[in-house]
Short mmCIF file of C-alpha atoms in Angstrom, two decimals:
data_model
loop_
_atom_site.label_atom_id
_atom_site.label_comp_id
_atom_site.label_asym_id
_atom_site.label_seq_id
_atom_site.Cartn_x
_atom_site.Cartn_y
_atom_site.Cartn_z
CA MET A 3 8.04 18.48 -4.46
CA HIS A 4 7.40 17.40 -8.21
CA LEU A 5 7.90 13.96 -7.10
CA LEU A 6 4.73 14.83 -5.27
CA LYS A 7 3.27 15.62 -7.98
CA LEU A 8 3.93 12.66 -10.38
CA GLY A 9 2.91 10.03 -7.35
CA LEU A 10 -0.39 11.93 -7.19
CA ARG A 11 -1.24 12.05 -11.16
CA PRO A 12 -2.59 9.00 -10.71
CA TRP A 13 -5.81 10.52 -9.26
CA LYS A 14 -6.06 13.14 -12.39
CA LEU A 15 -5.23 10.54 -15.00
CA ALA A 16 -7.22 7.49 -13.40
CA PHE A 17 -9.37 9.70 -10.50
CA TYR A 18 -12.39 7.52 -10.36
CA SER A 19 -10.38 4.50 -10.08
CA GLN A 20 -8.43 5.58 -7.36
CA ALA A 21 -11.82 6.77 -5.74
CA LEU A 22 -13.41 3.94 -5.97
CA SER A 23 -9.98 1.88 -4.88
CA SER A 24 -10.22 4.57 -1.95
CA LEU A 25 -14.01 3.18 -0.85
CA VAL A 26 -13.45 -0.12 -1.45
CA VAL A 27 -10.72 0.53 1.05
CA ALA A 28 -12.60 2.16 3.28
CA VAL A 29 -15.76 -0.16 2.78
CA LEU A 30 -13.55 -3.38 3.88
CA LEU A 31 -11.62 -2.35 6.81
CA LEU A 32 -14.70 -1.00 8.34
CA MET A 33 -16.39 -4.73 7.67
CA ILE A 34 -13.44 -6.65 8.96
CA ALA A 35 -12.98 -4.64 11.94
CA LEU A 36 -17.11 -5.20 12.84
CA PHE A 37 -16.41 -8.27 11.71
CA VAL A 38 -12.30 -9.06 14.46
CA TRP A 39 -14.77 -6.99 17.02
CA PHE A 40 -17.72 -9.35 16.69
CA ASP A 41 -14.69 -12.61 17.22
CA ARG A 42 -12.88 -10.79 19.92
CA GLY A 43 -16.06 -10.85 21.69
CA LEU A 44 -17.54 -14.23 20.86
CA GLY A 45 -14.34 -16.14 22.27
CA PRO A 46 -14.72 -14.80 25.72
CA LEU A 47 -18.75 -15.70 25.38
CA ILE A 48 -18.03 -18.92 23.88
CA SER A 49 -15.85 -19.61 26.64
CA ARG A 50 -17.68 -18.64 29.46
CA MET A 51 -20.64 -20.72 28.59
CA ARG A 52 -19.01 -24.16 27.85
CA THR A 53 -17.25 -23.40 32.07
CA GLU A 54 -20.37 -21.23 33.95
CA GLN A 55 -23.09 -23.29 35.10
CA VAL A 56 -25.75 -22.98 37.68
CA ILE A 57 -25.36 -26.11 39.48
CA THR A 58 -28.61 -26.46 41.52
CA ALA A 59 -28.32 -28.90 44.53
CA TYR A 60 -32.19 -30.00 46.10
CA LEU A 61 -31.45 -30.95 50.20
CA LEU A 62 -32.85 -33.06 52.57
CA PRO A 63 -35.34 -32.53 55.30
CA TYR A 64 -33.49 -31.20 58.36
CA ASP A 65 -34.41 -35.33 60.44
CA GLY A 66 -31.70 -35.28 63.01
CA PRO A 67 -27.72 -35.32 62.63
CA MET A 68 -26.19 -37.01 59.11
CA ASP A 69 -22.88 -37.49 60.14
CA GLU A 70 -23.08 -39.68 63.49
CA SER A 71 -19.06 -38.30 63.93
CA ALA A 72 -19.66 -35.07 63.61
CA PRO A 73 -23.19 -34.69 64.57
CA VAL A 74 -25.20 -31.46 64.75
CA ALA A 75 -27.40 -29.89 67.19
CA SER A 76 -30.49 -27.98 64.85
CA ALA A 77 -31.22 -27.51 61.17
CA ALA A 78 -29.87 -24.44 60.61
CA ALA A 79 -26.30 -25.78 62.08
CA ALA A 80 -26.93 -28.60 59.22
CA THR A 81 -27.76 -26.24 56.66
CA THR A 82 -24.13 -24.11 57.32
CA LEU A 83 -22.17 -26.92 57.03
CA ILE A 84 -23.75 -28.41 53.60
CA LEU A 85 -22.85 -24.53 52.82
CA GLU A 86 -19.58 -24.67 53.90
CA LYS A 87 -18.71 -28.52 52.36
CA ALA A 88 -20.69 -26.93 48.90
CA GLN A 89 -17.85 -24.15 48.55
CA VAL A 90 -15.49 -26.44 49.21
CA ALA A 91 -16.72 -28.82 46.78
CA VAL A 92 -17.10 -25.78 44.50
CA GLY A 93 -14.58 -23.37 45.57
CA ILE A 94 -14.26 -19.74 46.18
CA ALA A 95 -15.25 -18.77 42.51
CA GLY A 96 -18.47 -20.59 43.71
CA VAL A 97 -21.51 -17.85 44.49
CA ILE A 98 -23.95 -19.84 46.88
CA ARG A 99 -27.53 -19.28 47.96
CA LEU A 100 -29.50 -20.72 49.86
CA ILE A 101 -33.34 -20.67 48.51
CA GLY A 102 -35.61 -21.36 51.45
CA PRO A 103 -39.50 -20.85 51.42
CA THR A 104 -39.21 -16.98 51.61
CA GLU A 105 -36.55 -16.58 48.69
CA PHE A 106 -38.60 -19.02 46.70
CA LEU A 107 -41.53 -16.66 47.01
CA GLU A 108 -39.51 -13.62 46.32
CA GLU A 109 -38.27 -15.11 43.26
CA LEU A 110 -40.86 -16.50 42.21
CA ARG A 111 -42.74 -12.70 42.77
CA ARG A 112 -39.58 -10.71 40.61
CA LYS A 113 -40.99 -13.20 38.01
CA GLU A 114 -44.48 -11.96 38.16
CA TYR A 115 -45.78 -14.74 39.52
CA ALA A 116 -47.61 -12.87 42.35
CA THR A 117 -50.57 -14.63 42.45
CA LEU A 118 -49.23 -18.25 42.66
CA ALA A 119 -46.68 -15.93 45.07
CA SER A 120 -49.83 -15.76 47.26
CA GLU A 121 -51.53 -18.44 47.26
CA LEU A 122 -48.29 -20.41 48.40
CA GLU A 123 -47.84 -18.28 50.81
CA GLU A 124 -51.64 -18.81 51.79
CA MET A 125 -50.29 -22.78 53.28
CA GLY A 126 -48.60 -21.16 56.05
CA SER A 127 -46.54 -24.22 57.89
CA GLU A 128 -47.18 -26.66 54.76
CA LEU A 129 -45.28 -24.82 52.84
CA THR A 130 -42.11 -26.33 54.26
CA SER A 131 -42.85 -29.19 52.55
CA ILE A 132 -44.34 -28.40 49.65
CA VAL A 133 -41.58 -25.69 48.17
CA PRO A 134 -37.91 -27.63 48.04
CA ARG A 135 -35.17 -26.11 50.11
CA TYR A 136 -31.88 -25.99 47.46
CA LEU A 137 -28.57 -24.15 46.84
CA SER A 138 -28.63 -22.60 44.04
CA ILE A 139 -24.30 -22.42 43.18
CA GLU A 140 -23.51 -20.17 40.47
CA GLY A 141 -19.73 -19.98 38.56
CA SER A 142 -16.48 -21.78 36.44
CA PHE A 143 -16.13 -25.36 37.67
CA ASP A 144 -14.47 -27.82 36.14
CA GLU A 145 -16.70 -31.47 35.34
CA GLN A 146 -16.35 -32.68 38.47
CA ALA A 147 -17.68 -30.11 40.46
CA LEU A 148 -21.02 -31.68 40.41
CA GLU A 149 -20.41 -34.96 41.75
CA ARG A 150 -18.31 -33.42 44.62
CA VAL A 151 -21.80 -31.34 45.42
CA ARG A 152 -23.73 -34.63 44.84
CA GLU A 153 -21.88 -36.36 47.20
CA ILE A 154 -22.25 -33.43 50.04
CA PRO A 155 -24.42 -35.04 53.31
CA GLY A 156 -27.57 -33.38 52.81
CA VAL A 157 -27.79 -32.90 49.15
CA GLU A 158 -30.96 -35.15 47.96
CA SER A 159 -30.08 -34.42 44.13
CA ALA A 160 -27.80 -31.96 41.92
CA GLU A 161 -28.29 -30.91 38.64
CA SER A 162 -25.90 -28.37 36.21
CA SER A 163 -27.03 -26.10 33.30
CA ARG A 164 -24.16 -26.65 31.83
CA ASN A 165 -26.10 -29.02 28.75
CA ARG A 166 -28.61 -26.70 28.60
CA PHE A 167 -26.12 -24.21 27.04
CA ALA A 168 -24.71 -27.03 24.54
CA ALA A 169 -27.00 -26.50 21.78
CA VAL A 170 -26.09 -22.87 21.87
CA VAL A 171 -22.40 -22.53 22.58
CA GLY A 172 -22.09 -24.96 19.63
CA ALA A 173 -24.06 -22.80 16.94
CA PHE A 174 -22.19 -19.68 18.44
CA ALA A 175 -18.70 -21.76 17.67
CA SER A 176 -19.64 -22.77 14.07
CA ILE A 177 -21.11 -18.28 13.78
CA ARG A 178 -17.41 -17.21 15.32
CA TRP A 179 -16.02 -20.26 12.43
CA VAL A 180 -17.83 -18.52 9.92
CA ASN A 181 -17.22 -15.03 11.01
CA ARG A 182 -13.57 -15.92 10.22
CA ALA A 183 -14.10 -17.22 7.36
CA LEU A 184 -15.65 -14.12 6.00
CA ILE A 185 -12.58 -11.79 7.62
CA LEU A 186 -10.17 -14.13 5.42
CA GLY A 187 -12.60 -13.67 2.59
CA LEU A 188 -12.42 -9.53 2.71
CA PHE A 189 -8.65 -9.67 3.02
CA LEU A 190 -8.59 -11.68 -0.14
CA ALA A 191 -10.95 -9.14 -1.36
CA LEU A 192 -8.75 -5.95 -0.76
CA ALA A 193 -5.76 -7.93 -1.45
CA THR A 194 -7.07 -8.12 -5.19
CA GLY A 195 -9.11 -4.39 -5.04
CA LEU A 196 -5.09 -3.35 -4.31
CA VAL A 197 -3.27 -5.55 -6.77
CA HIS A 198 -5.78 -3.65 -9.03
CA LEU A 199 -4.72 -0.57 -8.37
CA GLY A 200 -1.06 -1.41 -7.97
CA ARG A 201 -1.14 -2.64 -12.02
CA ILE A 202 -3.44 0.43 -12.78
CA ASN A 203 -0.35 2.68 -11.06
CA THR A 204 1.98 0.38 -12.99
CA GLN A 205 1.02 1.69 -15.98
CA ILE A 206 0.48 5.23 -15.15
CA HIS A 207 4.01 5.26 -13.80
CA GLU A 208 5.54 3.69 -16.68
CA GLU A 209 7.22 6.55 -18.00
CA PRO A 210 7.98 8.24 -15.60
CA LEU A 211 9.95 6.11 -14.48
CA ARG A 212 11.33 5.78 -17.45
CA LEU A 213 12.80 9.05 -17.47
CA LEU A 214 13.50 9.03 -14.10
CA ARG A 215 15.76 5.98 -14.67
CA GLN A 216 17.36 8.28 -17.55
CA TRP A 217 18.07 10.84 -15.20
CA GLY A 218 19.92 9.16 -12.99
CA ALA A 219 17.98 8.14 -9.90
CA ASN A 220 18.37 6.32 -7.51
CA GLY A 221 16.29 3.46 -6.23
CA LEU A 222 14.25 5.80 -2.82
CA LEU A 223 13.53 8.17 -5.33
CA MET A 224 11.78 6.04 -8.05
CA SER A 225 9.75 4.42 -4.88
CA ILE A 226 8.18 7.72 -4.21
CA PRO A 227 5.62 8.24 -6.96
CA PRO A 228 4.45 4.60 -6.45
CA LEU A 229 4.48 5.33 -2.72
CA VAL A 230 2.60 8.52 -2.49
CA SER A 231 0.24 7.24 -5.42
CA GLY A 232 -0.61 4.04 -3.21
CA ALA A 233 -0.14 6.12 0.03
CA SER A 234 -2.54 8.44 -0.91
CA VAL A 235 -5.29 6.07 -1.78
CA GLY A 236 -4.81 4.43 1.65
CA VAL A 237 -4.45 7.19 3.75
CA LEU A 238 -8.53 8.69 1.95
CA GLY A 239 -9.44 4.77 2.63
CA GLY A 240 -8.27 4.60 6.11
CA ALA A 241 -9.92 7.79 6.94
CA LEU A 242 -13.16 6.85 5.76
CA ALA A 243 -12.90 3.61 7.44
CA ALA A 244 -12.10 5.47 10.89
CA GLY A 245 -15.11 7.89 10.01
CA LEU A 246 -17.36 4.84 8.88
CA TRP A 247 -16.09 3.06 12.34
CA LEU A 248 -17.14 6.64 14.53
CA SER A 249 -20.63 6.98 12.71
CA ILE A 250 -21.89 3.54 11.56
CA GLY A 251 -19.57 1.25 12.97
CA MET A 252 -20.12 1.71 16.95
CA GLN A 253 -23.62 2.12 16.54
CA PHE A 254 -24.06 -0.62 14.50
CA ALA A 255 -22.21 -3.33 17.40
CA ARG A 256 -23.66 -0.81 20.23
CA GLN A 257 -27.33 -2.02 18.79
CA LEU A 258 -25.52 -5.93 17.56
CA LYS A 259 -25.37 -5.64 21.43
CA GLY A 260 -28.80 -4.91 22.82
CA LEU A 261 -30.21 -7.86 20.51
CA SER A 262 -30.23 -10.73 22.66
CA PRO A 263 -29.16 -10.79 26.63
CA ILE A 264 -26.38 -12.91 25.88
CA PHE A 265 -24.39 -10.24 23.87
CA VAL A 266 -24.61 -7.97 26.88
CA ASN A 267 -21.30 -8.85 27.61
CA LEU A 268 -19.60 -8.41 24.08
CA PRO A 269 -17.02 -5.76 24.77
CA ASN A 270 -18.04 -2.22 23.77
CA PRO A 271 -17.06 -1.32 20.87
CA HIS A 272 -13.83 1.75 21.44
CA ALA A 273 -13.30 5.12 19.38
CA SER A 274 -9.89 4.45 19.23
CA THR A 275 -10.70 1.93 16.83
CA ALA A 276 -11.17 4.20 14.33
CA LEU A 277 -7.43 5.17 14.66
CA VAL A 278 -6.20 1.45 14.41
CA LEU A 279 -8.16 2.02 11.01
CA ALA A 280 -6.54 4.93 9.60
CA ILE A 281 -3.33 3.52 10.58
CA ILE A 282 -3.97 0.48 8.42
CA GLY A 283 -5.19 2.26 5.77
CA LEU A 284 -1.50 3.90 5.34
CA ALA A 285 -0.37 0.42 6.19
CA ILE A 286 -2.02 -1.10 3.35
CA GLY A 287 -1.90 2.40 0.50
CA VAL A 288 1.64 1.51 1.21
CA VAL A 289 1.72 -2.07 0.87
CA SER A 290 0.08 -1.79 -2.72
CA THR A 291 3.16 -0.47 -4.11
CA LEU A 292 4.92 -3.77 -3.62
CA PHE A 293 2.57 -4.64 -6.18
CA HIS A 294 4.28 -2.21 -8.52
CA SER A 295 6.74 -3.10 -11.52
CA THR A 296 8.28 -1.04 -11.76
CA ALA A 297 9.33 -0.56 -15.83
CA ARG A 298 12.31 -2.36 -16.86
CA SER A 299 15.65 -1.55 -18.41
CA PRO A 300 18.34 -2.94 -20.51
CA VAL A 301 20.94 -2.09 -18.44
CA ARG A 302 20.67 -3.01 -14.97
CA THR A 303 20.32 0.07 -12.80
CA MET B 24 34.87 10.72 -22.38
CA ILE B 25 33.23 8.61 -24.61
CA GLN B 26 35.08 5.08 -26.02
CA LEU B 27 33.21 2.22 -28.01
CA ARG B 28 35.93 -0.57 -28.86
CA SER B 29 34.22 -2.48 -31.14
CA VAL B 30 30.67 -2.04 -30.36
CA SER B 31 28.24 -4.19 -32.66
CA LYS B 32 24.94 -4.33 -31.65
CA ASN B 33 22.12 -7.24 -32.34
CA TYR B 34 18.15 -6.80 -31.73
CA SER B 35 16.02 -9.92 -31.31
CA GLY B 36 16.89 -10.77 -35.16
CA ASN B 37 20.30 -11.89 -36.53
CA THR B 38 20.28 -8.33 -38.32
CA SER B 39 23.46 -5.79 -36.76
CA VAL B 40 22.55 -2.71 -36.60
CA LEU B 41 25.52 -1.95 -35.34
CA ASP B 42 28.46 -4.17 -36.36
CA GLN B 43 32.60 -3.64 -34.90
CA ILE B 44 32.12 0.42 -34.23
CA SER B 45 35.07 1.72 -32.46
CA LEU B 46 35.26 5.63 -31.58
CA GLU B 47 36.15 8.36 -28.97
CA LEU B 48 35.54 11.66 -27.51
CA LYS B 49 37.02 14.22 -25.22
CA LYS B 50 35.05 16.58 -22.82
CA GLY B 51 34.51 19.76 -25.17
CA ASP B 52 34.15 17.76 -28.34
CA PHE B 53 30.86 17.94 -30.54
CA LEU B 54 29.76 15.49 -32.94
CA TYR B 55 27.40 14.83 -35.91
CA VAL B 56 26.48 11.70 -36.20
CA LEU B 57 25.60 11.11 -39.95
CA GLY B 58 23.56 8.80 -41.86
CA GLY B 59 20.57 7.94 -43.64
CA SER B 60 17.01 6.32 -42.40
CA GLY B 61 17.74 2.75 -40.43
CA ALA B 62 22.00 2.83 -40.65
CA GLY B 63 21.73 2.62 -37.09
CA LYS B 64 22.09 6.45 -35.51
CA SER B 65 19.92 6.00 -33.16
CA SER B 66 21.13 2.30 -32.26
CA LEU B 67 24.47 3.78 -31.04
CA LEU B 68 23.21 7.41 -29.65
CA ARG B 69 20.77 4.99 -26.90
CA MET B 70 23.69 3.11 -26.25
CA LEU B 71 25.49 6.23 -25.61
CA ALA B 72 22.97 7.36 -22.92
CA THR B 73 22.85 3.73 -21.74
CA GLU B 74 19.52 3.21 -22.34
CA GLU B 75 20.90 -0.11 -24.13
CA ALA B 76 23.54 -2.02 -23.57
CA PRO B 77 25.75 -3.21 -26.57
CA SER B 78 25.66 -7.04 -27.86
CA SER B 79 29.56 -6.92 -28.33
CA GLY B 80 32.38 -4.94 -27.59
CA THR B 81 33.16 -2.06 -24.87
CA LEU B 82 31.95 1.43 -24.07
CA ALA B 83 33.26 3.44 -21.37
CA LEU B 84 31.59 7.14 -20.96
CA PHE B 85 33.10 8.68 -18.08
CA GLY B 86 36.46 6.63 -17.85
CA TYR B 87 33.77 3.74 -16.55
CA ALA B 88 32.76 0.53 -19.09
CA LEU B 89 29.03 0.13 -19.04
CA SER B 90 29.54 -4.00 -18.48
CA GLN B 91 31.72 -2.90 -14.97
CA MET B 92 29.45 -0.26 -13.62
CA THR B 93 28.14 -0.37 -10.26
CA PRO B 94 24.60 0.96 -9.53
CA ALA B 95 26.07 4.06 -8.49
CA THR B 96 28.04 4.93 -11.41
CA LEU B 97 25.35 4.44 -13.33
CA GLN B 98 23.05 6.96 -12.08
CA ALA B 99 25.61 9.29 -11.28
CA ILE B 100 27.19 9.21 -14.85
CA ARG B 101 22.73 9.48 -16.34
CA ARG B 102 22.78 12.55 -13.38
CA SER B 103 25.75 14.00 -16.44
CA LEU B 104 23.77 13.12 -19.48
CA GLY B 105 21.69 14.81 -21.36
CA TYR B 106 19.46 13.09 -23.33
CA ILE B 107 17.46 14.65 -26.06
CA PRO B 108 15.36 11.06 -27.94
CA GLN B 109 14.02 11.34 -31.21
CA ASN B 110 10.64 10.38 -29.09
CA VAL B 111 10.21 13.11 -27.30
CA ARG B 112 8.55 11.26 -24.09
CA LEU B 113 7.02 14.43 -22.37
CA LEU B 114 4.34 14.08 -19.62
CA PRO B 115 1.20 15.18 -21.80
CA ASP B 116 -1.10 15.97 -18.73
CA LEU B 117 1.89 17.81 -16.56
CA SER B 118 2.24 21.83 -17.66
CA VAL B 119 5.41 22.70 -20.10
CA GLU B 120 7.36 24.11 -17.33
CA ASP B 121 7.01 20.71 -14.77
CA ASN B 122 7.86 18.63 -17.51
CA VAL B 123 11.31 20.77 -17.87
CA ALA B 124 11.47 20.79 -13.99
CA LEU B 125 11.23 17.78 -13.62
CA SER B 126 14.57 16.39 -14.75
CA LEU B 127 15.66 18.79 -12.29
CA ALA B 128 13.80 16.99 -9.43
CA VAL B 129 16.12 13.55 -9.53
CA ALA B 130 19.08 16.38 -7.97
CA SER B 131 17.12 17.10 -5.26
CA THR B 132 13.98 16.61 -3.51
CA ARG B 133 13.24 19.75 -2.65
CA ALA B 134 10.94 22.50 -3.70
CA LEU B 135 13.21 24.37 -7.02
CA GLY B 136 14.71 27.32 -6.01
CA ASN B 137 14.67 30.56 -6.98
CA ASP B 138 17.95 29.92 -9.49
CA ALA B 139 16.74 26.90 -10.59
CA ARG B 140 13.24 28.61 -12.19
CA ALA B 141 14.73 31.58 -13.24
CA ARG B 142 17.50 28.88 -15.70
CA ILE B 143 13.70 26.92 -16.52
CA HIS B 144 12.23 30.50 -17.90
CA ASP B 145 15.32 32.17 -19.42
CA LEU B 146 15.20 28.52 -21.72
CA LEU B 147 12.15 28.65 -22.46
CA ASP B 148 12.00 31.72 -23.54
CA LYS B 149 15.79 31.14 -25.67
CA LEU B 150 13.54 28.00 -27.31
CA GLY B 151 10.05 30.20 -27.51
CA LEU B 152 7.92 28.50 -25.36
CA SER B 153 7.62 31.52 -22.79
CA ALA B 154 3.86 31.08 -23.07
CA MET B 155 3.24 28.15 -23.45
CA ARG B 156 4.69 27.62 -19.53
CA SER B 157 1.74 26.61 -18.21
CA LYS B 158 -0.02 24.84 -21.07
CA PRO B 159 -0.03 20.68 -20.92
CA ALA B 160 2.71 19.22 -22.90
CA GLY B 161 -0.04 16.90 -24.70
CA GLY B 162 -1.83 19.97 -26.37
CA LEU B 163 1.88 20.98 -28.08
CA SER B 164 2.82 20.76 -31.70
CA GLY B 165 5.25 18.33 -32.46
CA GLY B 166 8.44 20.74 -32.72
CA GLU B 167 7.29 22.89 -29.59
CA ALA B 168 7.74 19.13 -27.69
CA GLN B 169 10.79 18.43 -29.27
CA ARG B 170 11.89 21.94 -27.72
CA VAL B 171 10.57 21.29 -24.41
CA ALA B 172 12.39 17.89 -24.53
CA ILE B 173 15.65 20.31 -25.24
CA ALA B 174 15.39 22.14 -22.82
CA ARG B 175 14.76 18.99 -20.55
CA ALA B 176 17.79 17.97 -21.50
CA LEU B 177 19.93 21.50 -20.99
CA VAL B 178 18.19 22.41 -17.76
CA ARG B 179 20.28 20.35 -15.95
CA LYS B 180 23.91 21.91 -17.40
CA PRO B 181 25.09 18.08 -18.32
CA GLU B 182 28.24 17.65 -19.22
CA LEU B 183 26.95 15.29 -21.59
CA ILE B 184 24.50 15.77 -24.52
CA ILE B 185 23.27 13.46 -26.62
CA ALA B 186 20.53 14.67 -28.89
CA ASP B 187 18.59 12.66 -31.43
CA GLU B 188 17.69 14.51 -34.46
CA PRO B 189 16.96 17.31 -32.02
CA THR B 190 15.90 19.85 -34.98
CA GLY B 191 13.94 17.61 -37.18
CA SER B 192 10.29 19.23 -36.37
CA GLN B 193 11.96 22.36 -36.09
CA ASP B 194 11.51 25.44 -38.79
CA LYS B 195 14.48 27.56 -39.68
CA GLU B 196 14.18 30.10 -36.48
CA PHE B 197 14.25 27.61 -33.71
CA THR B 198 16.91 25.35 -35.76
CA TRP B 199 19.24 28.44 -35.02
CA SER B 200 18.22 28.63 -31.56
CA VAL B 201 18.47 24.79 -31.15
CA MET B 202 21.80 25.18 -32.60
CA ASP B 203 22.83 28.25 -30.78
CA LEU B 204 21.95 26.92 -26.89
CA LEU B 205 23.97 23.58 -28.34
CA LEU B 206 26.94 25.28 -29.23
CA ARG B 207 26.83 27.94 -26.15
CA ALA B 208 27.17 24.68 -24.19
CA ASN B 209 29.83 22.97 -26.34
CA LEU B 210 31.38 26.16 -25.90
CA THR B 211 31.78 25.79 -22.12
CA GLY B 212 32.95 22.15 -22.25
CA THR B 213 29.85 20.12 -22.86
CA THR B 214 30.99 17.26 -25.39
CA VAL B 215 28.20 17.44 -27.77
CA VAL B 216 27.06 14.44 -30.06
CA ILE B 217 24.42 14.89 -33.01
CA ALA B 218 22.18 12.56 -35.03
CA THR B 219 20.96 14.86 -37.85
CA HIS B 220 20.74 14.00 -41.14
CA ASP B 221 20.22 18.30 -41.93
CA ARG B 222 22.85 19.08 -44.10
CA GLU B 223 22.88 22.63 -43.93
CA ILE B 224 23.28 22.42 -40.16
CA VAL B 225 26.39 20.22 -40.97
CA GLN B 226 27.55 22.78 -43.49
CA ARG B 227 26.79 25.50 -41.55
CA VAL B 228 28.26 24.52 -38.00
CA ARG B 229 31.61 21.95 -39.24
CA LYS B 230 32.29 20.33 -36.38
CA ARG B 231 33.60 16.19 -36.68
CA CYS B 232 31.37 13.42 -37.91
CA ALA B 233 30.43 9.71 -37.97
CA VAL B 234 28.42 8.71 -40.93
CA LEU B 235 27.23 5.49 -40.31
CA ARG B 236 26.28 3.19 -43.38
CA SER B 237 24.43 -0.07 -42.79
CA GLY B 238 26.08 -0.34 -38.99
CA ARG B 239 29.74 0.70 -40.29
CA LEU B 240 30.94 3.75 -39.28
CA THR B 241 32.24 4.16 -42.55
CA PHE B 242 33.73 7.66 -42.13
CA GLU B 243 35.02 9.18 -39.13
CA GLU B 244 38.23 12.57 -39.17
CA GLY B 245 39.31 14.40 -37.34
CA ALA B 246 38.47 18.01 -39.26
CA PHE B 247 35.14 18.65 -40.83
CA CYS B 248 33.04 16.67 -42.80
CA THR B 249 31.52 16.97 -46.06
CA PHE B 250 28.50 14.53 -46.63
#
């Protein structure tokens, strides 16, 4: 009980140092949590943008059987064959849609080009010669998928969206590294704060620990006051960080997700992170006692 | 209980504060350590309290040589010691009662029992500190602080009391209260070593004396001393 009192003495003798340390621990932990959340979300996002693509394969107009060895009787049958071959080319992960004149017009209307769609529709039978037929193949594919699609008989040409995202992927990768550098910087700031806290508490605990040693206290008892001091700052810092996460952090993360459609797939911020922050806060407080150098005695103990 | 064989103590300079001291005390002994200022009394007592190690020679406490003690033995011996240093070293922000109770915290991490509290109150009462029990120790006078340090050492019921000028800042009334407590402890078998330069105490409470002059134990006798 009295050792607990000794442990809480720094709050009495250096209140602002202890309180400010708790606040700094809380704010730094909150920022670290946000950056870690962003980093963890960016990883899959970048990976998806690197591998996900839309291959657009433009089809030749049906002009009789394309393959002499396996003749097909109609345009529909030929298209079905192309679809099957495209599925084989990209694997089961690919989602293939055949875009014909009808689907093309629907797409235009959906994109709020209703007038253009109506004008095209009025062209009647000529529409089929103006509007291209193509396959839209979405999914994550290997490097050779585009080539395989191009080689399908009946495919006039094919292009991939992959290169369109290359610049964005590069920018996100850079942001991710900057984010990681910031996390490291925040950890260093946290460590620096803890070293200073440890030094302040060393001075405050010096005389009591000298007395405890003189009275025959063992190492375990001697460790209680610094441990209580460090843990009290850590517990308060962790609790504040948890509160800040629940009140500000989660809201901030949701707002960040809403800033761009690309961020929609970032993970949702979890309330359970608050518990993790509280535990980390306590651990940080306890670790700060490692920076506590106990008073030396000429006679070994 | 205490055995010193050819113990010397040098500090960073080459000056020898204690020079070839030999001394032996048994359980229940009472010894005055006398000498002028700078004679080495405090150095000797700090060594007896295991605060400092001898530069040479052998110091044994409770049958164990200080230089060969394991940490556990050293801690056990320190728990049996009641050391009243000249510089009282109270924790100024803690109350008088907490300063005294803290020395019992080494024996148990639990809250103090009623017996312990009663012992603390009784000691504070005997030393005229009852009214100041809840006051911060930082506001005490020199004499009051010294009495708190005495209470802090005695409350642990030590087997060996080492007191460095315990009455140095006391008026007559409290000098005899302090001496009364030390003598009572001695009567129950506690070994007491007191450094003092108070002639009146030595003459009225006649006990063994060891006289230090320029670091040498020039006088030690089995009967009574006069100086």
